[in-house]
Coordinates of C-alpha atoms in Angstrom, one line a residue:
X239 CA 69.7 62.0 77.0
X240 CA 73.0 62.9 75.8
X241 CA 76.7 62.3 76.4
X242 CA 79.6 64.7 76.9
X243 CA 82.9 62.8 77.3
X244 CA 82.6 60.5 80.5
X245 CA 79.2 62.7 81.6
X246 CA 75.8 61.7 80.9
X247 CA 73.2 64.3 81.2
X248 CA 69.6 63.4 81.8
X249 CA 66.8 65.6 81.2
X250 CA 63.0 65.2 81.8
X251 CA 59.8 66.9 81.9
X252 CA 58.0 65.0 84.4
X253 CA 58.4 61.5 86.0
X254 CA 55.2 60.2 87.5
X255 CA 56.5 56.8 89.3
X256 CA 59.4 55.4 91.0
X257 CA 61.1 52.2 90.3
X258 CA 64.6 50.4 90.1
X259 CA 66.7 48.6 87.9
X260 CA 69.8 46.8 87.2
X261 CA 71.9 47.8 84.5
X262 CA 75.3 46.9 83.1
X263 CA 77.9 49.7 82.8
X264 CA 81.3 49.2 81.1
X265 CA 84.3 50.5 82.6
X266 CA 87.8 49.3 81.4
X267 CA 86.5 46.5 79.3
X268 CA 84.7 44.8 81.8
X269 CA 81.0 45.4 83.0
X270 CA 79.5 45.5 86.5
X271 CA 76.0 46.0 87.6
X272 CA 74.9 49.3 88.9
X273 CA 71.6 49.6 90.9
X274 CA 69.6 52.7 89.2
X275 CA 66.8 54.2 91.1
X276 CA 64.0 56.7 89.4
X277 CA 63.2 59.6 91.4
X278 CA 59.8 61.3 91.5
X279 CA 60.0 64.8 90.1
X280 CA 57.7 67.5 88.8
X281 CA 58.3 70.4 86.4
X282 CA 57.3 73.9 87.5
X283 CA 56.0 76.1 85.1
X284 CA 56.8 74.3 82.2
X285 CA 60.8 74.0 83.3
X286 CA 63.0 71.5 82.6
X287 CA 64.3 69.1 85.7
X288 CA 67.7 67.8 84.9
X289 CA 70.5 65.9 86.7
X290 CA 74.0 65.0 85.9
X291 CA 76.0 62.0 86.9
X292 CA 79.3 60.4 86.0
X293 CA 78.9 56.7 84.4
X294 CA 80.2 53.9 86.9
X295 CA 79.6 56.6 90.1
X296 CA 76.9 56.5 92.4
X297 CA 73.3 57.4 91.7
X298 CA 71.3 60.1 93.0
X299 CA 68.6 58.1 95.6
X300 CA 65.9 59.6 97.8
X301 CA 67.7 62.6 99.2
X302 CA 69.0 65.5 96.8
X303 CA 72.3 65.8 98.5
X304 CA 73.0 62.2 99.2
X305 CA 74.4 59.5 96.6
X306 CA 74.6 55.6 97.3
X307 CA 77.1 53.3 95.6
X308 CA 76.1 49.7 95.4
X309 CA 79.2 47.3 94.7
X310 CA 79.0 44.0 93.7
X311 CA 75.9 43.3 91.8
X312 CA 73.5 45.7 94.0
X313 CA 72.0 45.1 97.6
X314 CA 69.8 42.1 96.4
X315 CA 73.3 40.4 95.7
X316 CA 74.7 41.3 99.2
X317 CA 76.6 44.2 98.1
X318 CA 77.9 47.0 100.6
X319 CA 76.2 50.2 100.6
X320 CA 78.2 53.6 101.4
X321 CA 76.7 56.9 101.4
X322 CA 78.3 60.3 100.6
X323 CA 77.8 63.9 99.7
X324 CA 77.3 64.5 95.9
X325 CA 78.5 67.7 94.5
X326 CA 76.3 70.5 93.6
X327 CA 74.5 70.2 90.3
X328 CA 77.5 68.2 89.1
X329 CA 80.0 70.7 89.6
X330 CA 82.7 69.6 91.5
X331 CA 84.2 71.7 94.4
X332 CA 87.5 73.2 93.8
X333 CA 90.4 72.1 95.9
X334 CA 91.5 74.3 98.6
X335 CA 95.0 74.3 100.0
X336 CA 97.0 76.3 102.5
X337 CA 100.2 78.4 101.3
X338 CA 102.7 75.2 102.0
X339 CA 100.5 73.0 99.6
X340 CA 98.5 71.0 102.2
X341 CA 95.0 70.3 102.1
X342 CA 92.6 72.6 103.7
X343 CA 90.4 70.7 106.2
X344 CA 87.7 73.4 107.3
X345 CA 84.6 73.9 105.8
X346 CA 83.3 76.3 108.4
X347 CA 85.9 79.0 107.1
X348 CA 88.3 79.4 104.0
X349 CA 91.8 80.6 104.0
X350 CA 90.8 84.2 102.6
X351 CA 88.7 84.3 105.6
X352 CA 91.6 84.2 108.2
X353 CA 93.5 87.0 109.4
X354 CA 96.2 87.9 112.0
X355 CA 94.7 89.6 115.3
X356 CA 95.9 92.9 116.3
X357 CA 97.7 92.8 119.8
X358 CA 98.5 96.1 119.9
X359 CA 94.8 97.3 120.3
X360 CA 94.4 99.3 123.7
X361 CA 92.8 96.8 126.0
X362 CA 92.1 99.5 128.9
X363 CA 89.9 101.8 126.9
X364 CA 86.8 102.3 129.0
X365 CA 83.6 104.4 128.0
X366 CA 82.5 106.2 131.1
X367 CA 78.8 106.2 131.5
X368 CA 77.3 109.9 131.8
X369 CA 74.0 109.6 130.5
X370 CA 70.9 107.7 132.1
X371 CA 70.8 105.4 129.4
X372 CA 74.7 104.8 129.6
X373 CA 74.2 103.9 133.5
X374 CA 71.4 101.6 132.8
X375 CA 73.6 99.9 130.1
X376 CA 76.5 99.8 132.5
X377 CA 74.7 98.5 135.5
X378 CA 72.9 95.8 133.6
X379 CA 76.4 94.4 132.5
X380 CA 77.6 94.3 135.8
X381 CA 74.7 92.8 137.5
X382 CA 74.9 90.0 134.9
X383 CA 78.5 89.3 136.1
X384 CA 77.6 88.4 139.5
X385 CA 76.0 85.0 138.7
X386 CA 78.7 84.3 136.3
X387 CA 81.3 84.7 138.7
X388 CA 79.1 82.5 141.2
X389 CA 78.3 79.6 138.6
X390 CA 82.0 79.3 137.0
X391 CA 84.2 80.6 139.5
X392 CA 87.8 80.0 138.0
X393 CA 86.6 77.5 135.5
X394 CA 87.8 80.1 132.9
X395 CA 87.8 77.8 130.0
X396 CA 83.8 76.7 130.5
X397 CA 83.4 80.5 131.3
X398 CA 84.7 81.7 127.8
X399 CA 82.7 78.8 126.3
X400 CA 79.4 80.2 127.9
X401 CA 80.4 83.8 127.0
X402 CA 80.9 83.0 123.5
X403 CA 77.3 81.6 123.3
X404 CA 76.2 85.0 124.4
X405 CA 78.6 87.3 122.7
X406 CA 77.4 86.1 119.1
X407 CA 74.0 87.1 119.6
X408 CA 74.0 90.9 119.5
X409 CA 75.9 90.9 116.0
X410 CA 73.6 88.5 114.4
X411 CA 70.4 90.7 116.0
X412 CA 71.7 93.9 115.0
X413 CA 72.8 92.9 111.4
X414 CA 69.3 91.1 110.9
X415 CA 67.3 94.3 112.1
X416 CA 69.5 96.6 110.1
X417 CA 69.0 94.1 106.9
X418 CA 65.2 94.4 107.1
X419 CA 65.4 98.2 107.8
X420 CA 67.6 98.3 104.5
X421 CA 65.0 96.2 102.5
X422 CA 62.1 98.5 103.8
X423 CA 63.5 101.8 103.1
X424 CA 65.3 100.9 100.0
X425 CA 68.6 102.1 101.3
X426 CA 72.2 101.2 101.7
X427 CA 73.3 100.4 105.3
X428 CA 76.8 101.8 105.0
X429 CA 78.4 98.4 105.6
X430 CA 77.1 98.1 108.9
X431 CA 74.9 94.9 108.2
X432 CA 78.4 93.4 106.9
X433 CA 80.3 94.5 110.1
X434 CA 77.9 93.2 112.6
X435 CA 77.5 89.8 111.0
X436 CA 81.1 89.4 110.7
X437 CA 81.1 90.3 114.5
X438 CA 78.8 87.4 115.1
X439 CA 80.7 85.0 113.1
X440 CA 84.0 85.9 114.7
X441 CA 82.4 85.3 118.3
X442 CA 81.1 82.0 117.0
X443 CA 84.6 80.9 115.7
X444 CA 85.5 81.8 119.5
X445 CA 83.1 79.2 120.7
X446 CA 84.3 76.6 118.1
X447 CA 87.6 77.0 119.6
X448 CA 87.1 76.9 123.0
X449 CA 84.9 73.9 122.7
X450 CA 88.1 72.1 121.8
X451 CA 89.3 73.0 125.1
X452 CA 86.6 73.1 127.5
X453 CA 84.2 70.0 127.0
X454 CA 80.9 71.2 128.5
X455 CA 79.0 68.9 130.7
X456 CA 75.3 68.4 129.9
X457 CA 74.0 70.9 132.7
X458 CA 76.3 73.7 131.0
X459 CA 74.7 72.8 127.7
X460 CA 71.2 73.0 129.1
X461 CA 72.2 76.5 130.5
X462 CA 73.1 77.7 127.2
X463 CA 69.6 77.0 125.9
X464 CA 68.1 78.8 129.0
X465 CA 70.4 81.7 128.7
X466 CA 70.4 82.1 124.9
X467 CA 66.8 81.9 124.9
X468 CA 66.4 84.9 127.5
X469 CA 69.1 87.0 126.2
X470 CA 68.4 86.8 122.4
X471 CA 64.5 88.0 123.0
X472 CA 65.7 90.7 125.4
X473 CA 68.2 92.0 123.2
X474 CA 65.9 91.9 120.0
X475 CA 63.5 94.0 122.1
X476 CA 66.0 96.4 123.3
X477 CA 67.5 97.0 119.5
X478 CA 63.9 97.8 118.5
X479 CA 63.2 100.2 121.4
X480 CA 66.7 101.9 121.4
X481 CA 69.6 100.7 119.3
X482 CA 72.0 103.3 120.8
X483 CA 71.2 101.2 124.1
X484 CA 71.7 97.9 122.6
X485 CA 74.9 98.8 121.2
X486 CA 76.1 100.3 124.5
X487 CA 75.1 97.1 126.4
X488 CA 77.1 95.0 124.0
X489 CA 80.1 97.5 124.2
X490 CA 80.0 96.9 128.2
X491 CA 79.9 93.2 127.5
X492 CA 82.9 93.4 125.5
X493 CA 84.7 95.2 128.1
X494 CA 83.5 92.4 130.7
X495 CA 84.9 89.9 128.0
X496 CA 88.3 91.7 128.1
X497 CA 88.5 91.5 131.7
X498 CA 87.4 87.8 131.8
X499 CA 90.2 86.8 129.1
X500 CA 92.9 88.7 131.3
X501 CA 92.0 86.6 134.3
X502 CA 92.1 83.7 132.2
X503 CA 95.8 84.6 131.1
X504 CA 96.7 85.2 134.8
X505 CA 95.5 81.8 135.6
X506 CA 97.5 80.1 132.9
X507 CA 100.6 82.3 133.9
X508 CA 100.4 81.0 137.6
X509 CA 100.1 77.3 136.2
X510 CA 96.6 76.6 137.6
X511 CA 95.3 76.2 134.1
X512 CA 97.5 74.1 131.8
X513 CA 98.6 75.8 129.1
X514 CA 98.0 73.0 126.2
X515 CA 98.7 73.1 122.5
X516 CA 96.3 75.4 120.7
X517 CA 93.3 73.8 118.9
X518 CA 94.2 73.4 115.1
X519 CA 91.2 75.2 114.2
X520 CA 92.5 78.3 116.0
X521 CA 95.9 77.8 114.3
X522 CA 94.3 77.9 110.9
X523 CA 91.7 80.8 111.6
X524 CA 94.2 83.3 113.3
X525 CA 97.1 82.3 111.4
X526 CA 99.3 81.3 114.4
X527 CA 102.6 79.6 114.4
X528 CA 102.2 75.8 114.5
X529 CA 103.4 75.6 118.0
X530 CA 101.2 78.1 119.4
X531 CA 99.4 77.3 122.7
X532 CA 96.4 78.1 124.6
X533 CA 97.8 81.1 126.0
X534 CA 98.3 82.4 122.2
X535 CA 94.6 81.7 121.5
X536 CA 93.4 83.8 124.8
X537 CA 95.5 86.6 123.4
X538 CA 94.1 87.0 120.1
X539 CA 90.5 86.3 121.3
X540 CA 91.0 89.3 123.7
X541 CA 92.1 91.6 121.2
X542 CA 89.0 90.3 119.1
X543 CA 87.0 91.3 122.0
X544 CA 88.5 94.8 122.3
X545 CA 87.7 95.5 118.5
X546 CA 84.0 94.6 119.0
X547 CA 83.9 96.7 122.4
X548 CA 85.3 99.8 120.0
X549 CA 82.8 99.0 117.2
X550 CA 79.7 98.8 119.4
X551 CA 80.6 102.0 121.6
X552 CA 81.3 103.8 118.3
X553 CA 77.8 102.7 116.9
X554 CA 76.2 103.7 120.0
X555 CA 77.9 107.3 119.6
X556 CA 76.5 107.5 116.0
X557 CA 72.9 107.5 117.5
X558 CA 73.8 109.6 120.4
X559 CA 74.7 112.4 117.9
X560 CA 71.4 111.9 116.0
X561 CA 72.6 110.2 113.1
X562 CA 72.0 106.8 111.9
X563 CA 74.4 103.8 111.2
X564 CA 74.5 104.4 107.5
X565 CA 75.6 108.1 107.9
X566 CA 79.1 106.7 109.0
X567 CA 81.0 104.0 107.1
X568 CA 81.2 100.7 109.0
X569 CA 84.8 99.4 110.5
X570 CA 84.9 96.6 107.9
X571 CA 88.0 94.5 107.1
X572 CA 89.5 93.7 110.8
X573 CA 88.4 90.0 110.4

């Protein structure tokens, strides 16, 4: 054991038993009792196990990422217990703030991952299916729209929520398979792994946003399990069989998403859907003004879908030319 300022570093080779004790700790001239628990630990290949903790703070208990405070003499003395997440290996996380100095409250994304959507993107672009494979992709997507229209009708908030649970799958599947391919062949991906995983993350953030707007019912949550399970496996097999088909399907899915969000905007403009205040997560993620509304959110989400449309049709075109994705630089940097 050695001390550095107010931090004590405990190093041990092995501890074969567990136990606990009450020890006094002097803080500010007074002593208080702190419960200490020993944790069973084993060394690997002669390595050293170590843990760091600040005097007078909570001790590491059974879970490696949870620490427990025992106030007023410990649990035996009727003290109150409070659990909180400890820092990683004794390193306190840095404080993240917004540009105005206020505290950043999101752990799922950071300020440097936010962006402003390009609302000038062409929303009417359409890839005309010419080959048999293109026509198969096009009509497959069109056939999926019919049951969606019947189930959700004009409940566009719930429709958007369901749409994003599916739209976030292709990027993850494509990125995962390209990642494995890159490992097998010992070659670079041309940035496409990053581009596709960014797409998946962006679609997931769409879902996190619409979760704040449309509260899904239990049967809608159950439907997500079914639809995602079927679509994930079907898309996985399709990508293994023909990446150009898989990317073309995704391109047409994004075209349908643009159509759905356009109808969403029409309902908002007619007053059939209340134009509520934009969720806080959307304001921070897309760097929207503080007084933004749901309509503003739909606008930026629709622009994102148009970008994904172009990326996936581009990826499919690369394969149609007899090339691989790594042969053409990926469009990175939009998100």
